[in-house]
Every structure is written in structure tokens, then in C-alpha cells.
Coordinates of C-alpha atoms and ligand atoms in Angstrom, one line a residue:
X1 CA 0.0 0.0 0.0
X2 CA 1.4 3.4 -0.9
X3 CA 1.9 5.8 2.0
X4 CA -1.0 8.1 1.0
X5 CA -3.5 5.1 1.1
X6 CA -2.0 3.9 4.3
X7 CA -2.4 7.3 6.0
X8 CA -6.0 7.7 4.7
X9 CA -7.0 4.3 6.0
X10 CA -5.5 5.0 9.4
X11 CA -7.0 8.5 9.8
X12 CA -10.7 9.0 10.4
X13 CA -12.0 12.0 8.4
X14 CA -14.7 12.6 10.9
X15 CA -12.3 13.3 13.7
X16 CA -10.0 15.4 11.5
X17 CA -12.9 17.5 10.2
X18 CA -14.3 17.6 13.7
X19 CA -11.2 19.5 14.9
X20 CA -12.4 22.4 12.7
X21 CA -16.1 22.0 12.4
X22 CA -18.8 21.2 14.9
X23 CA -20.2 18.0 13.5
X24 CA -23.5 16.3 14.4
X25 CA -24.3 12.7 13.5
X26 CA -27.2 12.9 11.1
X27 CA -27.6 9.3 10.1
X28 CA -25.9 6.0 10.2
X29 CA -23.1 7.0 7.9
X30 CA -23.1 10.8 7.8
X31 CA -22.2 13.8 9.9
X32 CA -23.3 17.3 9.1
X33 CA -22.1 20.8 10.2
X34 CA -21.8 24.4 9.1
X35 CA -19.6 24.6 6.0
X36 CA -16.1 26.1 6.8
X37 CA -15.8 27.2 3.1
X38 CA -18.8 29.3 2.7
X39 CA -21.2 31.4 4.8
X40 CA -24.3 29.6 6.0
X41 CA -26.6 29.2 8.9
X42 CA -28.1 25.8 8.3
X43 CA -25.6 23.0 7.9
X44 CA -25.1 21.7 4.3
X45 CA -21.6 20.4 4.9
X46 CA -21.6 16.6 5.1
X47 CA -19.0 14.0 5.9
X48 CA -19.5 10.5 4.7
X49 CA -18.3 8.1 7.3
X50 CA -17.7 4.9 5.3
X51 CA -16.6 6.5 2.1
X52 CA -14.4 9.0 4.0
X53 CA -15.2 12.1 2.0
X54 CA -16.8 15.5 2.7
X55 CA -19.2 17.4 0.5
X56 CA -21.0 20.7 0.8
X57 CA -24.4 20.9 -0.8
X58 CA -24.2 24.7 -0.7
X59 CA -20.8 25.5 -2.3
X60 CA -19.9 22.1 -3.6
X61 CA -16.6 22.0 -1.7
X62 CA -15.6 18.3 -1.6
X63 CA -12.8 15.9 -1.3
X64 CA -11.0 13.5 1.0
X65 CA -9.2 14.1 4.3
X66 CA -6.0 15.4 2.6
X67 CA -7.9 17.9 0.4
X68 CA -9.7 19.1 3.5
X69 CA -6.5 19.8 5.4
X70 CA -5.0 21.4 2.3
X71 CA -8.0 23.8 1.9
X72 CA -8.4 24.5 5.6
X73 CA -4.8 25.3 6.3
X74 CA -3.8 26.6 2.9
X75 CA -0.9 24.1 2.6
X76 CA 0.5 21.9 -0.1
X77 CA -0.3 18.3 -0.5
X78 CA 3.0 17.3 1.0
X79 CA 2.4 19.5 4.1
X80 CA -1.1 18.1 4.6
X81 CA 0.4 14.6 4.5
X82 CA 3.1 15.6 6.9
X83 CA 0.7 17.3 9.3
X84 CA -1.7 14.4 9.4
X85 CA 1.1 11.9 9.8
X86 CA 2.5 13.8 12.7
X87 CA -0.9 14.3 14.4
X88 CA -1.8 10.6 14.1
X89 CA 1.7 9.2 14.7
X90 CA 2.1 7.5 11.4
X91 CA 5.7 7.7 10.4
X92 CA 6.4 9.1 6.9
X93 CA 8.8 7.4 4.6
X94 CA 12.2 9.0 5.0
X95 CA 13.2 10.3 1.6
X96 CA 9.8 11.2 0.6
X97 CA 8.8 11.7 -3.0
X98 CA 6.2 14.2 -1.7
X99 CA 8.7 16.8 -0.3
X100 CA 8.8 19.9 -2.5
X101 CA 10.6 23.2 -2.5
X102 CA 7.6 25.1 -1.3
X103 CA 7.2 22.8 1.7
X104 CA 10.8 23.1 2.7
X105 CA 10.7 26.9 2.5
X106 CA 7.6 27.0 4.7
X107 CA 9.1 24.6 7.1
X108 CA 12.2 26.9 7.3
X109 CA 9.9 30.0 8.0
X110 CA 8.3 28.2 10.9
X111 CA 11.8 27.3 12.3
X112 CA 12.9 31.0 12.0
X113 CA 9.9 32.1 14.0
X114 CA 10.7 29.5 16.6
X115 CA 14.2 30.8 16.7
X116 CA 13.0 34.4 17.0
X117 CA 10.6 33.3 19.8
X118 CA 13.5 31.7 21.8
X119 CA 15.5 34.8 21.3
X120 CA 12.8 37.3 22.4
X121 CA 11.9 35.3 25.5
X122 CA 15.5 35.0 26.7
X123 CA 16.0 38.8 26.0
X124 CA 12.9 39.5 28.2
X125 CA 14.3 37.4 31.0
X126 CA 17.8 38.9 30.7
X127 CA 19.4 42.3 31.5
X128 CA 18.3 43.9 28.2
X129 CA 14.6 43.2 29.1
X130 CA 14.5 45.3 32.2
X131 CA 12.4 48.2 30.8
X132 CA 10.0 45.7 29.1
X133 CA 9.6 43.8 32.4
X134 CA 8.8 47.0 34.2
X135 CA 6.2 47.9 31.6
X136 CA 4.5 44.5 32.0
X137 CA 4.6 44.8 35.8
X138 CA 2.8 48.2 35.5
X139 CA 0.2 46.6 33.3
X140 CA -0.3 44.0 36.1
X141 CA 0.8 40.9 34.2
X142 CA 2.0 38.0 36.3
X143 CA 5.0 35.8 35.4
X144 CA 2.6 32.9 34.6
X145 CA 0.6 35.1 32.1
X146 CA 3.8 36.3 30.5
X147 CA 5.0 32.7 30.1
X148 CA 1.6 31.4 28.9
X149 CA 1.4 34.0 26.1
X150 CA 5.1 33.7 25.3
X151 CA 5.8 37.4 25.5
X152 CA 9.3 38.5 24.7
X153 CA 11.5 41.5 24.0
X154 CA 13.4 42.4 20.8
X155 CA 16.8 43.9 21.4
X156 CA 17.8 47.5 20.6
X157 CA 21.0 46.6 18.7
X158 CA 19.2 45.6 15.5
X159 CA 21.3 42.7 14.4
X160 CA 21.0 40.0 17.0
X161 CA 18.2 37.9 15.5
X162 CA 19.5 38.3 11.9
X163 CA 22.9 37.1 13.0
X164 CA 21.3 34.0 14.6
X165 CA 19.4 33.2 11.5
X166 CA 22.5 33.5 9.4
X167 CA 24.5 31.3 11.8
X168 CA 21.8 28.6 11.5
X169 CA 22.4 28.6 7.7
X170 CA 19.0 29.8 6.5
X171 CA 19.4 31.1 2.9
X172 CA 19.3 34.9 2.5
X173 CA 16.1 34.7 0.3
X174 CA 14.2 32.9 3.1
X175 CA 15.5 35.3 5.8
X176 CA 14.1 38.1 3.7
X177 CA 10.8 36.3 3.2
X178 CA 10.4 35.6 6.9
X179 CA 9.4 39.3 7.5
X180 CA 11.7 39.3 10.6
X181 CA 14.5 41.1 8.8
X182 CA 14.8 44.1 6.6
X183 CA 17.3 44.5 3.8
X184 CA 19.7 47.4 3.4
X185 CA 20.8 48.7 0.0
X186 CA 24.1 46.9 0.3
X187 CA 22.3 43.6 0.7
X188 CA 22.9 43.1 4.4
X189 CA 20.0 42.4 6.9
X190 CA 18.8 44.1 10.0
X191 CA 16.2 43.1 12.6
X192 CA 12.8 44.5 11.8
X193 CA 11.7 44.5 15.4
X194 CA 13.9 46.6 17.7
X195 CA 13.3 47.6 21.3
X196 CA 9.8 46.3 21.3
X197 CA 7.6 44.1 23.5
X198 CA 6.9 41.1 21.4
X199 CA 3.6 39.1 21.1
X200 CA 3.9 35.9 19.1
X201 CA 1.0 35.3 16.8
X202 CA -0.1 31.7 16.2
X203 CA -2.1 29.9 13.6
X204 CA -4.9 27.7 14.7
X205 CA -2.6 24.7 15.2
X206 CA -0.5 26.7 17.6
X207 CA 2.5 27.3 15.3
X208 CA 4.1 30.8 15.5
X209 CA 3.5 32.5 12.2
X210 CA 4.1 36.2 12.9
X211 CA 4.8 38.7 15.7
X212 CA 3.3 41.9 16.9
X213 CA 5.7 44.4 18.5
X214 CA 4.7 47.2 20.9
X215 CA 7.0 50.2 21.1
X216 CA 8.4 50.8 24.6
X217 CA 9.5 54.3 24.1
X218 CA 7.5 57.2 22.9
X219 CA 9.9 58.1 20.1
X220 CA 9.5 54.7 18.4
X221 CA 6.8 54.7 15.7
X222 CA 4.5 53.1 15.1
X223 CA 3.2 52.1 18.5
X224 CA 2.3 48.7 17.2
X225 CA 4.4 47.1 14.4
X226 CA 3.2 43.8 12.9
X227 CA 4.9 41.2 10.7
X228 CA 4.2 41.7 7.1
X229 CA 2.3 39.1 5.0
X230 CA 4.5 36.1 4.4
X231 CA 3.9 32.7 2.9
X232 CA 2.9 31.5 6.4
X233 CA 1.1 34.6 7.6
X234 CA -2.1 35.9 5.9
X235 CA -3.4 38.7 8.1
X236 CA -6.9 38.5 6.8
X237 CA -7.2 34.9 8.1
X238 CA -5.7 35.1 11.5
X239 CA -7.2 35.9 14.9
X240 CA -5.0 36.5 17.9
X241 CA -5.3 33.8 20.6
X242 CA -7.7 31.5 18.6
X243 CA -5.5 28.4 19.1
X244 CA -5.6 28.8 22.9
X245 CA -9.3 29.8 23.0
X246 CA -10.9 27.3 20.6
X247 CA -11.6 24.5 23.0
X248 CA -13.2 26.9 25.5
X249 CA -15.2 28.5 22.6
X250 CA -16.7 25.2 21.7
X251 CA -17.4 24.1 25.3
X252 CA -19.1 27.4 26.1
X253 CA -20.5 27.8 22.6
X254 CA -19.6 31.5 22.5
X255 CA -16.6 33.7 21.8
X256 CA -15.7 37.1 23.2
X257 CA -14.1 39.4 20.6
X258 CA -11.8 42.1 21.8
X259 CA -9.5 44.5 19.9
X260 CA -6.0 44.3 21.1
X261 CA -3.4 41.8 22.3
X262 CA -3.4 43.2 25.8
X263 CA -7.2 42.9 26.0
X264 CA -7.1 39.3 25.0
X265 CA -4.4 38.6 27.5
X266 CA -6.0 40.6 30.3
X267 CA -9.5 39.0 29.8
X268 CA -8.0 35.5 29.6
X269 CA -5.9 36.1 32.8
X270 CA -9.1 37.1 34.5
X271 CA -10.5 33.7 33.9
X272 CA -12.3 34.0 30.6
X273 CA -10.8 31.6 28.2
X274 CA -12.9 31.9 25.0
X275 CA -11.5 35.2 23.9
X276 CA -9.8 36.3 20.6
X277 CA -8.6 39.7 19.4
X278 CA -9.0 41.2 15.9
X279 CA -6.0 43.4 16.4
X280 CA -7.3 46.7 15.2
X281 CA -8.5 46.0 11.7
X282 CA -12.1 45.3 10.9
X283 CA -13.0 41.7 10.7
X284 CA -12.8 39.8 7.5
X285 CA -15.2 37.0 6.3
X286 CA -12.3 34.5 6.6
X287 CA -11.6 35.4 10.2
X288 CA -15.3 35.1 11.1
X289 CA -15.6 31.7 9.4
X290 CA -12.7 30.5 11.4
X291 CA -14.6 31.4 14.5
X292 CA -17.9 30.0 13.3
X293 CA -16.4 26.6 12.9
X294 CA -16.3 26.6 16.8
X295 CA -19.4 28.6 17.7
X296 CA -21.9 30.9 16.0
X297 CA -22.4 33.0 19.1
X298 CA -20.2 36.0 19.5
X299 CA -20.0 38.7 22.2
X300 CA -18.3 41.8 20.9
X301 CA -16.4 43.8 23.5
X302 CA -14.7 46.7 21.7
X303 CA -13.1 49.7 23.4
X304 CA -15.6 52.3 24.5
X305 CA -14.2 54.9 22.1
X306 CA -14.2 52.4 19.2
X307 CA -17.7 51.1 19.5
X308 CA -19.7 53.1 16.9
X309 CA -16.5 53.9 15.1
X310 CA -16.1 52.9 11.4
X311 CA -14.0 49.8 12.0
X312 CA -16.2 48.3 14.7
X313 CA -19.4 48.9 12.7
X314 CA -18.0 47.3 9.6
X315 CA -17.0 44.3 11.7
X316 CA -20.5 44.0 13.1
X317 CA -22.0 44.1 9.6
X318 CA -19.6 41.4 8.4
X319 CA -20.5 39.3 11.4
X320 CA -24.2 39.5 10.6
X321 CA -23.6 38.8 6.9
X322 CA -21.7 35.7 7.9
X323 CA -24.7 34.5 9.9
X324 CA -23.3 35.0 13.4
X325 CA -25.5 35.6 16.4
X326 CA -24.1 38.9 17.8
X327 CA -24.3 40.5 21.2
X328 CA -22.6 43.7 22.2
X329 CA -21.0 44.1 25.6
X330 CA -20.6 47.5 27.1
X331 CA -18.2 48.5 29.9
X332 CA -18.8 51.6 31.9
X333 CA -16.2 54.1 33.1
X334 CA -14.6 54.4 29.7
X335 CA -12.4 51.4 30.5
X336 CA -11.1 48.9 27.9
X337 CA -11.5 45.2 28.6
X338 CA -8.1 44.7 30.1
X339 CA -8.4 47.7 32.4
X340 CA -11.9 46.8 33.4
X341 CA -10.9 43.3 34.5
X342 CA -8.1 44.7 36.6
X343 CA -10.0 47.5 38.2
X344 CA -13.4 46.0 38.6
X345 CA -12.6 42.4 38.9
X346 CA -13.6 39.2 37.1
X347 CA -17.1 39.0 38.7
X348 CA -18.0 42.4 37.5
X349 CA -16.8 41.5 34.0
X350 CA -18.9 38.4 34.1
X351 CA -22.0 40.4 34.9
X352 CA -21.4 42.7 32.0
X353 CA -20.8 39.7 29.8
X354 CA -24.1 38.1 30.8
X355 CA -25.9 41.5 30.4
X356 CA -24.6 41.9 26.8
X357 CA -27.5 42.9 24.6
X358 CA -28.5 41.4 21.3
X359 CA -27.0 43.4 18.5
X360 CA -30.3 44.8 17.3
X361 CA -31.4 45.9 20.7
X362 CA -28.1 47.6 21.2
X363 CA -28.5 49.4 17.8
X364 CA -32.1 50.3 18.7
X365 CA -31.0 51.8 22.0
X366 CA -28.5 53.9 20.2
X367 CA -31.0 55.1 17.6
X368 CA -33.5 55.8 20.3
X369 CA -31.0 58.0 22.0
X370 CA -30.7 60.1 18.9
X371 CA -34.3 60.4 17.8
X372 CA -37.5 61.2 19.6
X373 CA -39.7 58.1 19.2
X374 CA -42.7 59.9 20.5
X375 CA -43.1 61.5 17.1
X376 CA -43.9 59.7 13.9
X377 CA -40.8 61.3 12.2
X378 CA -38.6 60.0 15.0
X379 CA -40.0 56.4 14.6
X380 CA -39.4 56.5 10.9
X381 CA -35.8 57.8 11.5
X382 CA -35.1 55.0 14.0
X383 CA -36.5 52.3 11.7
X384 CA -34.6 53.7 8.8
X385 CA -31.4 53.5 10.6
X386 CA -32.0 49.9 11.6
X387 CA -33.1 48.7 8.2
X388 CA -29.7 48.1 6.6
X389 CA -28.5 45.9 9.5
X390 CA -31.8 44.0 9.6
X391 CA -31.5 43.4 5.9
X392 CA -28.0 42.0 6.3
X393 CA -29.5 39.0 8.1
X394 CA -29.2 36.1 5.6
X395 CA -32.0 33.9 6.9
X396 CA -35.4 35.3 5.8
X397 CA -37.3 33.8 8.8
X398 CA -34.9 35.2 11.3
X399 CA -34.9 38.5 9.5
X400 CA -38.6 38.8 9.8
X401 CA -38.6 37.8 13.5
X402 CA -35.9 40.4 14.3
X403 CA -38.0 43.0 12.5
X404 CA -41.1 42.2 14.5
X405 CA -39.2 42.2 17.8
X406 CA -37.6 45.5 17.0
X407 CA -40.9 47.1 16.1
X408 CA -42.2 45.9 19.5
X409 CA -39.1 47.1 21.3
X410 CA -39.3 50.6 19.8
X411 CA -43.1 50.6 20.4
X412 CA -44.3 51.0 16.9
X413 CA -48.0 50.1 16.6
X414 CA -49.5 48.2 13.7
X415 CA -49.5 51.1 11.3
X416 CA -48.3 52.0 7.9
X417 CA -44.8 52.6 9.1
X418 CA -44.4 49.1 10.4
X419 CA -45.8 47.7 7.2
X420 CA -43.2 49.6 5.2
X421 CA -40.5 48.3 7.5
X422 CA -41.8 44.8 7.1
X423 CA -42.0 45.0 3.4
X424 CA -38.5 46.4 3.1
X425 CA -37.2 43.6 5.2
X426 CA -38.9 40.9 3.2
X427 CA -37.8 42.4 -0.1
X428 CA -34.2 41.7 0.4
X429 CA -32.7 40.3 -2.8
X430 CA -31.6 36.8 -2.2
X431 CA -28.3 35.6 -3.7
X432 CA -28.3 31.9 -4.1
X433 CA -25.6 29.5 -4.9
X434 CA -28.0 26.8 -6.0
X435 CA -26.7 24.8 -9.0
X436 CA -29.5 23.4 -11.2
X437 CA -29.5 19.8 -10.1
X438 CA -29.4 16.9 -12.5
X439 CA -32.1 14.5 -11.4
X440 CA -30.7 11.2 -10.5
X441 CA -32.9 8.1 -11.0
X442 CA -33.3 5.9 -8.0
X443 CA -32.0 2.9 -9.9
X444 CA -28.8 4.4 -11.2
X445 CA -28.1 5.8 -7.8
X446 CA -28.9 2.6 -6.0
X447 CA -26.7 0.5 -8.2
X448 CA -23.9 2.9 -7.7
X449 CA -24.3 2.6 -4.0
X450 CA -24.1 -1.2 -4.1
X451 CA -21.2 -1.2 -6.5
X452 CA -19.2 1.0 -4.2
X453 CA -20.2 -0.4 -0.9
X454 CA -20.8 -4.1 -1.2
X455 CA -18.1 -6.5 -2.2
X456 CA -20.5 -9.3 -3.0
X457 CA -22.9 -7.3 -5.0
X458 CA -20.0 -5.7 -6.9
X459 CA -18.6 -9.1 -8.0
X460 CA -21.9 -10.3 -9.1
X461 CA -23.1 -7.2 -10.9
X462 CA -20.1 -5.4 -12.3
X463 CA -19.7 -7.7 -15.3
X464 CA -23.2 -7.0 -16.4
X465 CA -22.7 -3.3 -16.7
X466 CA -21.4 -3.7 -20.2
X467 CA -24.7 -5.1 -21.3
X468 CA -26.8 -2.2 -20.1
X469 CA -26.7 0.5 -22.8
X470 CA -28.9 2.9 -20.9
X471 CA -26.0 3.5 -18.6
X472 CA -24.5 5.6 -21.4
X473 CA -27.4 7.9 -21.2
X474 CA -28.0 8.5 -17.5
X475 CA -26.6 11.5 -15.6
X476 CA -24.1 9.3 -13.9
X477 CA -22.8 7.8 -17.1
X478 CA -19.2 9.0 -16.7
X479 CA -19.1 7.5 -13.2
X480 CA -20.3 4.1 -14.7
X481 CA -17.7 4.5 -17.4
X482 CA -15.0 5.0 -14.7
X483 CA -16.2 1.9 -12.9
X484 CA -16.1 -0.2 -16.1
X485 CA -12.7 1.1 -17.0
X486 CA -11.4 0.1 -13.5
X487 CA -13.0 -3.3 -13.8
X488 CA -11.5 -3.9 -17.3
X489 CA -8.1 -2.8 -16.1
X490 CA -8.4 -5.2 -13.2
X491 CA -8.1 -2.5 -10.6
X492 CA -10.0 -2.5 -7.2
X493 CA -13.3 -0.6 -7.5
X494 CA -13.2 1.7 -4.5
X495 CA -14.8 5.1 -3.9
X496 CA -11.3 6.7 -4.0
X497 CA -10.3 4.9 -7.2
X498 CA -13.5 5.8 -9.0
X499 CA -13.4 9.4 -7.7
X500 CA -9.9 9.9 -8.8
X501 CA -10.9 9.1 -12.4
X502 CA -13.6 11.7 -12.5
X503 CA -13.8 15.4 -13.4
X504 CA -14.9 17.9 -10.8
X505 CA -18.6 17.9 -11.8
X506 CA -18.8 14.2 -11.8
X507 CA -17.1 14.0 -8.4
X508 CA -19.8 16.3 -7.1
X509 CA -22.5 14.1 -8.7
X510 CA -21.0 11.0 -7.1
X511 CA -20.8 12.6 -3.7
X512 CA -24.4 13.8 -3.9
X513 CA -25.6 10.4 -5.2
X514 CA -24.0 8.7 -2.2
X515 CA -25.3 11.2 0.3
X516 CA -28.9 11.4 -1.1
X517 CA -31.8 10.9 1.2
X518 CA -32.8 7.8 -0.9
X519 CA -29.7 6.1 0.3
X520 CA -31.3 5.9 3.8
X521 CA -34.4 4.0 2.8
X522 CA -32.8 0.8 1.4
X523 CA -30.7 -1.8 2.7
X524 CA -27.6 -1.8 0.5
X525 CA -27.1 -5.4 -0.5
X526 CA -26.8 -7.6 -3.6
X527 CA -30.5 -8.1 -4.0
X528 CA -31.1 -4.4 -4.0
X529 CA -28.4 -3.9 -6.5
X530 CA -30.0 -6.6 -8.7
X531 CA -33.4 -4.8 -8.5
X532 CA -31.8 -1.6 -9.6
X533 CA -30.0 -3.2 -12.4
X534 CA -33.2 -4.9 -13.7
X535 CA -35.0 -1.6 -13.5
X536 CA -32.3 0.0 -15.6
X537 CA -32.6 -2.8 -18.1
X538 CA -36.3 -2.3 -18.3
X539 CA -35.9 1.3 -18.9
X540 CA -33.5 0.5 -21.6
X541 CA -36.2 -1.3 -23.5
X542 CA -38.3 1.8 -23.1
X543 CA -35.5 4.0 -24.5
X544 CA -35.0 1.6 -27.3
X545 CA -38.7 1.5 -28.1
X546 CA -38.9 5.3 -28.2
X547 CA -35.9 5.3 -30.4
X548 CA -37.3 2.7 -32.8
X549 CA -40.6 4.5 -33.1
X550 CA -38.8 7.6 -34.1
X551 CA -36.7 5.7 -36.6
X552 CA -39.8 4.0 -38.1
X553 CA -41.4 7.4 -38.7
X554 CA -38.3 8.7 -40.2
X555 CA -37.9 5.8 -42.6
X556 CA -41.6 6.1 -43.6
X557 CA -41.1 9.7 -44.3
X558 CA -38.0 9.0 -46.3
X559 CA -40.0 6.5 -48.3
X560 CA -37.7 3.6 -47.2
X561 CA -40.5 1.1 -46.6
X562 CA -38.3 -2.0 -46.3
X563 CA -36.3 -0.3 -43.5
X564 CA -39.5 0.9 -41.8
X565 CA -40.8 -2.7 -41.8
X566 CA -37.6 -4.1 -40.4
X567 CA -37.6 -1.6 -37.6
X568 CA -41.3 -2.2 -36.9
X569 CA -40.7 -5.9 -36.5
X570 CA -37.9 -5.2 -34.0
X571 CA -40.2 -2.9 -32.1
X572 CA -42.9 -5.5 -31.9
X573 CA -40.3 -8.1 -30.6
X574 CA -39.2 -5.6 -28.0
X575 CA -42.8 -4.9 -26.9
X576 CA -43.5 -8.6 -26.5
X577 CA -40.4 -9.1 -24.4
X578 CA -41.4 -6.2 -22.2
X579 CA -44.9 -7.6 -21.8
X580 CA -43.5 -11.0 -20.9
X581 CA -41.3 -9.5 -18.2
X582 CA -43.9 -7.3 -16.7
Ligands
ZN1 ZN1 -20.0 25.1 1.6

């Protein structure tokens, strides 16, 4: 067995996907969850247990466990293989044919970040780190917290880390690509981060992929300096602290979103584990989807001065558009989350957390504060200001429910204003990703199921496929061709084997055939396969009869009576055979 097959047979796709997506068992052989590849509120992402593949009925993302890891982590085939073999303790062949340049380079970038991390941490503990330690003490961070978050300090000199990387023999091109060093006109390198408090930034698997550096003296600009985009760091996809928080996010089924590193650290240290930070920029769809895989419930806890600011509002809109359930948490006293936890204590923060208002009530409160809802004009203004956000809700039923609740909340009676609001809410233009479905016949689907699941049925029936011409006309014809080709070539007929011979569209068709609701209602065995096969054969006669009738007519019209007669006789024979069978 080749290593890829060996790995795939040893690793369960359900548990791998389950690390990223909350899956629910929905039948004997399938699990469903919210698709990590597109925005949705009702699960259409499905994992087939026995065939070990995933398929999304919404966006048609599909593949095997390796493809899933590749797409989820944006890595090459080799890296997906490596990552799975490490996670599941299946040793990889030494001089692997799968290693490629790209993977080696990315591997080196991870190593350079590890090296930088060691360096920053030891700087912080040493004499050079005195000012940084003093700052952390002022901010009330304990030694445990500093260690847990891997905080460090980058030296003032400006060559220390670069020299280390050179000594370790990393090629100049890779050092430049790491984002940890800058290049002078003469080609020499210098440290990008100098005299800064360093926050390592991890990917969801806990690997360090970038750093954020906070200036320690007022002269140093900017206040926060972040790693640039690199082959291992895509800003738009990363949330600070997600790798530490994700288990708690799942357990509590909610996530707290704060703005900065210090907020995430302070809130975590106060005992609230499910917290991530957006780090200043407004949230992207990718970031939100990486949260949604763990929970759909988010409590937004931005700085008091930022709430209502452009970035925060854009983030809120994106959250709604991605189908998250959003609540907004407000802290009094103009304190940011970190300060609030330190000054008022964890219990008080907990109370504010529980008191967080649903996003729309929060919005309505703000609008009410700006307009007089005792006048009709005021009510119209409030509803108008709420409309865009309500319309951003993707699910029509929920959109309607929110609109009704808001009308109640604001105290709008059943009048023309409310009707206008309702109508505007319903009229949202839907964008659908539905692909026109090819209708699968129950028999072609059933036979496929037996051929790919049942060794006994396969042996008995596969040889007869050649004799059923109608299989060249059904929607799944190319799948049947692939099965026949494998059979002729003497290969094993497995889901993977067949799937590998198909084009994208037919792979989707196969996935959907095997996941169809029909599949639940029959016992998959040889006898069922035989019934499907006979049904196909019968329909073949119907096809042939229709074809013959058309040919007879054509021959008559062409004046070719001998041919017409010959075809008619064939047609009569066929009809007798059909009658005898029925
Ligand atoms: Zn999808």
C-alpha cells in the first residue's frame, strides 16, 4: 500500500474535520455541520463516514481528508500529508517523494519564527529586558501570564536575530521572506523589530507565524508594528489567541471578541478563556468563518471609544452577513476590557458579559437616544437607521422575526410605518448559490451505492454493466464508465479509485448520489443492486422502443419502406419481451 493510502486508511476523516467544524451525526453514515468554506446558517456540509469524504451541498466543496487539510490550512499536498502523519503518529517514509521546495521553505519559515521566539523570550528574562519587564509589571501581568502568552523582547541593537538566522544557515532569500529582517541597499540584513515588547501570533494549530511588537518608548513609531504578510502569515485569516481559545469557545458555545493583544491577555488572565482579538483592523469573512467553525455566538467587546467607530461597525455588519449571532458588551467608566478586568474584577466583567444585549437591541437603543420616538418622524428615522442591518441577516425567517421584535421594542403600533418596514425587510434580494440539479434516477443511484459499498454485490453485478446500454445515457454515465474502466483494467473498485478518475462535476455528482436521502431508505445489498440493475434494463427497452418508433417514422417519411418494416418488427419483438417481463 502506498503511503497516502496507508495514511488515509488510518485516519478518520470525521475526527479530522471535527477539529475544525462542529459535526453532528445525522444518520448511520453521515455527519453534518456548518460549512467552513462558505457562509451559511443551516448545515449543508456533510461528511460520509464509510466513504471518508466530505461534500457541501451549498458551495460544492468536496474531497478527501487530505484535500480538507490542504484547503483548511492553505498548505500543499505534502504538508497536509506531513501534518496528518505527525498528528496521528504514522511515520512518513524518509526520503519522501512528496517533499517539495515550497514545503521546505515554509518549514524553514516556521523554524525561523521558533528561533525568534526563543531569542525574544530570553531577552525579556535577561538584563536587556528590564524596561519591558517594568512595563509588564505596571500593566499587572504575572509571570505565569507572560509565560503562557510567550511574551518577549526584541533587542535594541538591531542585528541579534538576523545574526542568529544567518548562523543557522538559513538562505538569504528565506530570511528576507520571513518578515523578521529588513534588507539594506548593500544587501545586508537588520532586525525588523527593535526595542519592542513582542507578542507571538499563532495559527490555529499553535505554530508561530508572525509577531506583533509594541513600542516601549514614545519616540518609536508606530506604536504597534506587525509582521508583514509572508507565505505562512495571511493577516486576513488570523485571529490572535484562537489556538488557545478554541476549546473553550466550543465548550461554552460562545466567543468574546476584543480589539488588542493586551485585552485578549487581560481578559484571559481574569479567567475568561474563550477570547480572541481582531488586532485593530475590521474583521474579514475568513476570520469570522474560522470562529464560526467553533461557535456561532459572539459577544463583541470593543473599546468604548471604538464602538460606533467605522471599523467596529464594519466588523458588526460582516459578522451578521456571515450568519453569526451577535451580542454587544458595554463596559462603563470608559475602560477597555483589560483595564476593566483589573480595576473592577472578574465578577463584574462576568456580569457585563451576561448582560450583553442582542446586537439589534443595542442598535435600537443607540438610535432611540438620537431620535424622539414619540413623534412619527422619530420612529421613521429609527426604523430607517435599523433597516440596513436587519436586511443584512441572511436567513429570511430570522430577518422577519428580528424586524417584529424591534418594532415591539421601539413601540411601533400596527401602522403604515411598520408595514413599510416589514416589506423592506422581506424584499431583500436573495443571492443563491444553488446549482441546477441533474435529477438522478433511484435505480442508477442505488446500483452505484451497491457497486461502491458491497463487495459481494459488486462481484456479481459489475460484469453485467457492459450489457446495459442505458448507462451511457443517464446522468451518472461517466461514473459508470470509470467503474467499467477500472474493472476492465483489473483495478480495485473503491470510492477513491473511481473518484480519482472523475472530473470535478462528476465528483460532485457522485458525492451527492451517495449522500442522497434515498440512500437511507434501502438496505444496501446484492439483492437491492440486482433490482436496480433490472430496473435500468427495463428502462433501456423503453428507451430503445422510443428510439425505434422515431426511426420507423423517419424511414416512412423518407419512403424507405423496407427499412421501416424491419424496424417495426424489431419494435414488436421488444414490446412482447417487455410484456412477458412485466
Ligand atoms: Zn460550503
